[in-house]
N, CA, C and O atoms as a GROMACS GRO file, in nm:
protein
  288
    1GLN      N    1   0.083  -0.109   0.007
    1GLN     CA    2  -0.032   0.001  -0.002
    1GLN      C    3   0.068   0.110  -0.008
    1GLN      O    4   0.049   0.208  -0.081
    2LYS      N    5   0.174   0.099   0.064
    2LYS     CA    6   0.274   0.245   0.089
    2LYS      C    7   0.364   0.258  -0.044
    2LYS      O    8   0.395   0.376  -0.062
    3LEU      N    9   0.400   0.197  -0.113
    3LEU     CA   10   0.477   0.178  -0.241
    3LEU      C   11   0.380   0.197  -0.349
    3LEU      O   12   0.423   0.207  -0.464
    4ALA      N   13   0.251   0.203  -0.323
    4ALA     CA   14   0.121   0.195  -0.446
    4ALA      C   15   0.105   0.338  -0.408
    4ALA      O   16   0.068   0.404  -0.505
    5LYS      N   17   0.123   0.414  -0.288
    5LYS     CA   18   0.101   0.557  -0.274
    5LYS      C   19   0.228   0.630  -0.363
    5LYS      O   20   0.212   0.698  -0.465
    6GLU      N   21   0.344   0.599  -0.303
    6GLU     CA   22   0.460   0.670  -0.308
    6GLU      C   23   0.506   0.668  -0.469
    6GLU      O   24   0.594   0.746  -0.505
    7HIS      N   25   0.449   0.581  -0.562
    7HIS     CA   26   0.497   0.557  -0.697
    7HIS      C   27   0.386   0.569  -0.780
    7HIS      O   28   0.404   0.572  -0.902
    8LYS      N   29   0.256   0.578  -0.727
    8LYS     CA   30   0.159   0.573  -0.772
    8LYS      C   31   0.102   0.476  -0.935
    8LYS      O   32   0.075   0.495  -1.053
    9LEU      N   33   0.111   0.355  -0.816
    9LEU     CA   34   0.076   0.221  -0.866
    9LEU      C   35  -0.015   0.137  -0.832
    9LEU      O   36  -0.060   0.134  -0.717
   10ILE      N   37  -0.065   0.035  -0.953
   10ILE     CA   38  -0.163  -0.066  -0.895
   10ILE      C   39  -0.166  -0.177  -0.981
   10ILE      O   40  -0.188  -0.184  -1.102
   11PRO      N   41  -0.127  -0.303  -0.854
   11PRO     CA   42  -0.123  -0.372  -0.943
   11PRO      C   43  -0.253  -0.461  -0.982
   11PRO      O   44  -0.361  -0.478  -0.926
   12ILE      N   45  -0.195  -0.510  -1.102
   12ILE     CA   46  -0.375  -0.551  -1.220
   12ILE      C   47  -0.402  -0.679  -1.196
   12ILE      O   48  -0.499  -0.712  -1.129
   13GLU      N   49  -0.316  -0.764  -1.250
   13GLU     CA   50  -0.350  -0.926  -1.276
   13GLU      C   51  -0.186  -1.002  -1.252
   13GLU      O   52  -0.077  -0.961  -1.292
   14GLU      N   53  -0.213  -1.105  -1.185
   14GLU     CA   54  -0.063  -1.224  -1.141
   14GLU      C   55  -0.102  -1.324  -1.274
   14GLU      O   56  -0.210  -1.384  -1.269
   15ILE      N   57  -0.048  -1.335  -1.346
   15ILE     CA   58  -0.019  -1.454  -1.483
   15ILE      C   59   0.084  -1.539  -1.435
   15ILE      O   60   0.200  -1.500  -1.441
   16GLY      N   61   0.053  -1.657  -1.384
   16GLY     CA   62   0.191  -1.754  -1.380
   16GLY      C   63   0.301  -1.666  -1.277
   16GLY      O   64   0.281  -1.606  -1.172
   17ASP      N   65   0.421  -1.686  -1.357
   17ASP     CA   66   0.503  -1.616  -1.268
   17ASP      C   67   0.518  -1.440  -1.307
   17ASP      O   68   0.611  -1.364  -1.284
   18LYS      N   69   0.421  -1.421  -1.358
   18LYS     CA   70   0.434  -1.252  -1.394
   18LYS      C   71   0.338  -1.184  -1.290
   18LYS      O   72   0.246  -1.249  -1.242
   19LEU      N   73   0.360  -1.055  -1.257
   19LEU     CA   74   0.254  -0.940  -1.210
   19LEU      C   75   0.250  -0.840  -1.312
   19LEU      O   76   0.354  -0.808  -1.370
   20ILE      N   77   0.116  -0.775  -1.347
   20ILE     CA   78   0.131  -0.678  -1.402
   20ILE      C   79   0.076  -0.578  -1.368
   20ILE      O   80  -0.044  -0.581  -1.342
   21VAL      N   81   0.129  -0.497  -1.361
   21VAL     CA   82   0.125  -0.383  -1.252
   21VAL      C   83   0.102  -0.246  -1.370
   21VAL      O   84   0.174  -0.227  -1.468
   22ALA      N   85  -0.009  -0.166  -1.333
   22ALA     CA   86  -0.014  -0.004  -1.390
   22ALA      C   87   0.028   0.088  -1.304
   22ALA      O   88   0.024   0.065  -1.184
   23LEU      N   89   0.076   0.211  -1.358
   23LEU     CA   90   0.164   0.316  -1.291
   23LEU      C   91   0.180   0.401  -1.397
   23LEU      O   92   0.168   0.366  -1.515
   24VAL      N   93   0.211   0.522  -1.356
   24VAL     CA   94   0.198   0.664  -1.388
   24VAL      C   95   0.348   0.670  -1.475
   24VAL      O   96   0.337   0.746  -1.571
   25ASP      N   97   0.445   0.626  -1.468
   25ASP     CA   98   0.585   0.640  -1.497
   25ASP      C   99   0.626   0.496  -1.533
   25ASP      O  100   0.673   0.430  -1.439
   26PRO      N  101   0.617   0.436  -1.657
   26PRO     CA  102   0.665   0.310  -1.645
   26PRO      C  103   0.815   0.276  -1.678
   26PRO      O  104   0.862   0.166  -1.708
   27LEU      N  105   0.884   0.406  -1.663
   27LEU     CA  106   1.011   0.440  -1.696
   27LEU      C  107   1.090   0.421  -1.526
   27LEU      O  108   1.212   0.418  -1.513
   28ASP      N  109   1.001   0.410  -1.419
   28ASP     CA  110   1.061   0.442  -1.319
   28ASP      C  111   1.135   0.281  -1.252
   28ASP      O  112   1.078   0.192  -1.189
   29ILE      N  113   1.276   0.292  -1.295
   29ILE     CA  114   1.340   0.179  -1.240
   29ILE      C  115   1.344   0.147  -1.122
   29ILE      O  116   1.315   0.036  -1.076
   30THR      N  117   1.384   0.250  -1.059
   30THR     CA  118   1.392   0.188  -0.919
   30THR      C  119   1.276   0.154  -0.848
   30THR      O  120   1.290   0.125  -0.729
   31CYS      N  121   1.109   0.150  -0.921
   31CYS     CA  122   0.986   0.131  -0.864
   31CYS      C  123   1.045  -0.049  -0.904
   31CYS      O  124   1.087  -0.135  -0.828
   32LEU      N  125   1.025  -0.051  -1.048
   32LEU     CA  126   1.048  -0.198  -1.083
   32LEU      C  127   1.151  -0.287  -1.008
   32LEU      O  128   1.112  -0.401  -0.987
   33ASP      N  129   1.288  -0.253  -0.960
   33ASP     CA  130   1.338  -0.312  -0.880
   33ASP      C  131   1.272  -0.312  -0.733
   33ASP      O  132   1.284  -0.417  -0.669
   34HIS      N  133   1.221  -0.232  -0.687
   34HIS     CA  134   1.141  -0.263  -0.548
   34HIS      C  135   1.044  -0.399  -0.564
   34HIS      O  136   1.035  -0.500  -0.496
   35LEU      N  137   0.976  -0.355  -0.688
   35LEU     CA  138   0.847  -0.445  -0.687
   35LEU      C  139   0.907  -0.609  -0.722
   35LEU      O  140   0.849  -0.706  -0.674
   36GLN      N  141   1.014  -0.623  -0.798
   36GLN     CA  142   1.048  -0.729  -0.824
   36GLN      C  143   1.155  -0.805  -0.705
   36GLN      O  144   1.183  -0.925  -0.707
   37LEU      N  145   1.203  -0.712  -0.610
   37LEU     CA  146   1.264  -0.757  -0.479
   37LEU      C  147   1.122  -0.818  -0.390
   37LEU      O  148   1.106  -0.934  -0.352
   38MET      N  149   1.046  -0.727  -0.374
   38MET     CA  150   0.932  -0.762  -0.282
   38MET      C  151   0.846  -0.914  -0.323
   38MET      O  152   0.824  -1.014  -0.255
   39PHE      N  153   0.812  -0.880  -0.467
   39PHE     CA  154   0.758  -1.016  -0.492
   39PHE      C  155   0.836  -1.140  -0.568
   39PHE      O  156   0.784  -1.250  -0.585
   40GLY      N  157   0.928  -1.114  -0.597
   40GLY     CA  158   1.019  -1.232  -0.636
   40GLY      C  159   0.996  -1.244  -0.785
   40GLY      O  160   1.100  -1.280  -0.842
   41ILE      N  161   0.915  -1.229  -0.849
   41ILE     CA  162   0.855  -1.280  -1.014
   41ILE      C  163   0.855  -1.179  -1.088
   41ILE      O  164   0.838  -1.071  -1.032
   42ASN      N  165   0.870  -1.180  -1.206
   42ASN     CA  166   0.848  -1.089  -1.293
   42ASN      C  167   0.748  -0.970  -1.348
   42ASN      O  168   0.638  -0.991  -1.400
   43ILE      N  169   0.797  -0.866  -1.330
   43ILE     CA  170   0.676  -0.765  -1.341
   43ILE      C  171   0.666  -0.687  -1.447
   43ILE      O  172   0.774  -0.642  -1.485
   44GLU      N  173   0.568  -0.654  -1.511
   44GLU     CA  174   0.531  -0.603  -1.624
   44GLU      C  175   0.434  -0.502  -1.598
   44GLU      O  176   0.322  -0.501  -1.548
   45LEU      N  177   0.539  -0.387  -1.665
   45LEU     CA  178   0.487  -0.215  -1.628
   45LEU      C  179   0.381  -0.210  -1.742
   45LEU      O  180   0.419  -0.237  -1.856
   46VAL      N  181   0.263  -0.180  -1.721
   46VAL     CA  182   0.194  -0.075  -1.811
   46VAL      C  183   0.170   0.076  -1.768
   46VAL      O  184   0.193   0.113  -1.652
   47ILE      N  185   0.113   0.176  -1.884
   47ILE     CA  186   0.065   0.298  -1.806
   47ILE      C  187  -0.039   0.300  -1.800
   47ILE      O  188  -0.110   0.229  -1.870
   48ALA      N  189  -0.097   0.409  -1.687
   48ALA     CA  190  -0.200   0.431  -1.686
   48ALA      C  191  -0.199   0.578  -1.643
   48ALA      O  192  -0.093   0.614  -1.591
   49SER      N  193  -0.290   0.667  -1.655
   49SER     CA  194  -0.312   0.772  -1.685
   49SER      C  195  -0.353   0.821  -1.469
   49SER      O  196  -0.451   0.775  -1.412
   50GLU      N  197  -0.263   0.902  -1.410
   50GLU     CA  198  -0.234   0.944  -1.250
   50GLU      C  199  -0.393   0.945  -1.196
   50GLU      O  200  -0.410   0.892  -1.086
   51PRO      N  201  -0.488   0.988  -1.251
   51PRO     CA  202  -0.633   0.984  -1.237
   51PRO      C  203  -0.691   0.889  -1.190
   51PRO      O  204  -0.762   0.892  -1.089
   52GLU      N  205  -0.656   0.756  -1.285
   52GLU     CA  206  -0.691   0.616  -1.283
   52GLU      C  207  -0.616   0.590  -1.162
   52GLU      O  208  -0.667   0.568  -1.052
   53ILE      N  209  -0.490   0.592  -1.188
   53ILE     CA  210  -0.431   0.511  -1.106
   53ILE      C  211  -0.460   0.532  -0.902
   53ILE      O  212  -0.446   0.444  -0.816
   54LEU      N  213  -0.512   0.713  -0.878
   54LEU     CA  214  -0.548   0.710  -0.744
   54LEU      C  215  -0.666   0.691  -0.736
   54LEU      O  216  -0.710   0.675  -0.622
   55ASN      N  217  -0.756   0.685  -0.845
   55ASN     CA  218  -0.896   0.649  -0.805
   55ASN      C  219  -0.876   0.491  -0.768
   55ASN      O  220  -0.936   0.438  -0.674
   56ALA      N  221  -0.794   0.432  -0.844
   56ALA     CA  222  -0.774   0.239  -0.772
   56ALA      C  223  -0.722   0.238  -0.670
   56ALA      O  224  -0.757   0.150  -0.592
   57ILE      N  225  -0.638   0.318  -0.634
   57ILE     CA  226  -0.568   0.334  -0.480
   57ILE      C  227  -0.668   0.369  -0.352
   57ILE      O  228  -0.666   0.322  -0.238
   58ASN      N  229  -0.754   0.467  -0.412
   58ASN     CA  230  -0.860   0.524  -0.359
   58ASN      C  231  -0.971   0.421  -0.290
   58ASN      O  232  -1.011   0.419  -0.174
   59LYS      N  233  -1.007   0.331  -0.407
   59LYS     CA  234  -1.134   0.239  -0.399
   59LYS      C  235  -1.056   0.122  -0.346
   59LYS      O  236  -1.097   0.093  -0.234
   60TYR      N  237  -0.950   0.037  -0.392
   60TYR     CA  238  -0.849  -0.081  -0.313
   60TYR      C  239  -0.811  -0.065  -0.172
   60TYR      O  240  -0.799  -0.169  -0.108
   61TYR      N  241  -0.789   0.053  -0.109
   61TYR     CA  242  -0.678   0.090  -0.012
   61TYR      C  243  -0.804   0.139   0.076
   61TYR      O  244  -0.751   0.126   0.186
   62GLY      N  245  -0.908   0.177   0.099
   62GLY     CA  246  -1.003   0.234   0.213
   62GLY      C  247  -0.979   0.357   0.199
   62GLY      O  248  -0.904   0.430   0.132
   63GLU      N  249  -1.107   0.371   0.325
   63GLU     CA  250  -1.173   0.476   0.314
   63GLU      C  251  -1.022   0.592   0.357
   63GLU      O  252  -0.988   0.682   0.279
   64GLU      N  253  -0.972   0.575   0.451
   64GLU     CA  254  -0.868   0.687   0.518
   64GLU      C  255  -0.764   0.742   0.378
   64GLU      O  256  -0.675   0.826   0.393
   65ASP      N  257  -0.791   0.686   0.263
   65ASP     CA  258  -0.681   0.733   0.156
   65ASP      C  259  -0.773   0.799   0.029
   65ASP      O  260  -0.747   0.797  -0.091
   66ARG      N  261  -0.891   0.858   0.100
   66ARG     CA  262  -0.999   0.901  -0.006
   66ARG      C  263  -0.920   1.011  -0.092
   66ARG      O  264  -0.919   1.014  -0.215
   67ASN      N  265  -0.861   1.094  -0.014
   67ASN     CA  266  -0.828   1.210  -0.074
   67ASN      C  267  -0.664   1.223  -0.125
   67ASN      O  268  -0.594   1.324  -0.114
   68ILE      N  269  -0.634   1.125  -0.167
   68ILE     CA  270  -0.494   1.060  -0.188
   68ILE      C  271  -0.499   1.173  -0.368
   68ILE      O  272  -0.571   1.163  -0.468
   69GLY      N  273  -0.430   1.230  -0.346
   69GLY     CA  274  -0.424   1.314  -0.516
   69GLY      C  275  -0.473   1.446  -0.530
   69GLY      O  276  -0.451   1.530  -0.617
   70ASN      N  277  -0.571   1.452  -0.387
   70ASN     CA  278  -0.632   1.571  -0.446
   70ASN      C  279  -0.553   1.714  -0.385
   70ASN      O  280  -0.500   1.705  -0.274
   71LYS      N  281  -0.546   1.830  -0.451
   71LYS     CA  282  -0.497   1.942  -0.425
   71LYS      C  283  -0.595   2.017  -0.298
   71LYS      O  284  -0.564   2.122  -0.241
   72ASN      N  285  -0.669   1.970  -0.282
   72ASN     CA  286  -0.768   2.092  -0.160
   72ASN      C  287  -0.687   2.099  -0.069
   72ASN      O  288  -0.712   2.168   0.030
   0.00000   0.00000   0.00000
C-alpha cells in the first residue's frame, strides 16, 4: 500500500510467474526493482493516467485514503 501511494501504481493481475502493474511512470526503474525484490517474480509495467491510478488506490486501499491526489 505504501509503495502504491509513493509510486502511484496499482497491481492489475498475476499470470503465472508475472505480475502486471499499472503506473503513471513506467520508466521508473527504482520502482521496478522494488517490485521485483518484494514479489520475487517478473513484473510487467503498463501505463495508466494519474487519475486512474489514484482512483484505484482510493478504491482498493480504503476510506482513510480517499483524498490521495486531491489538491484541496
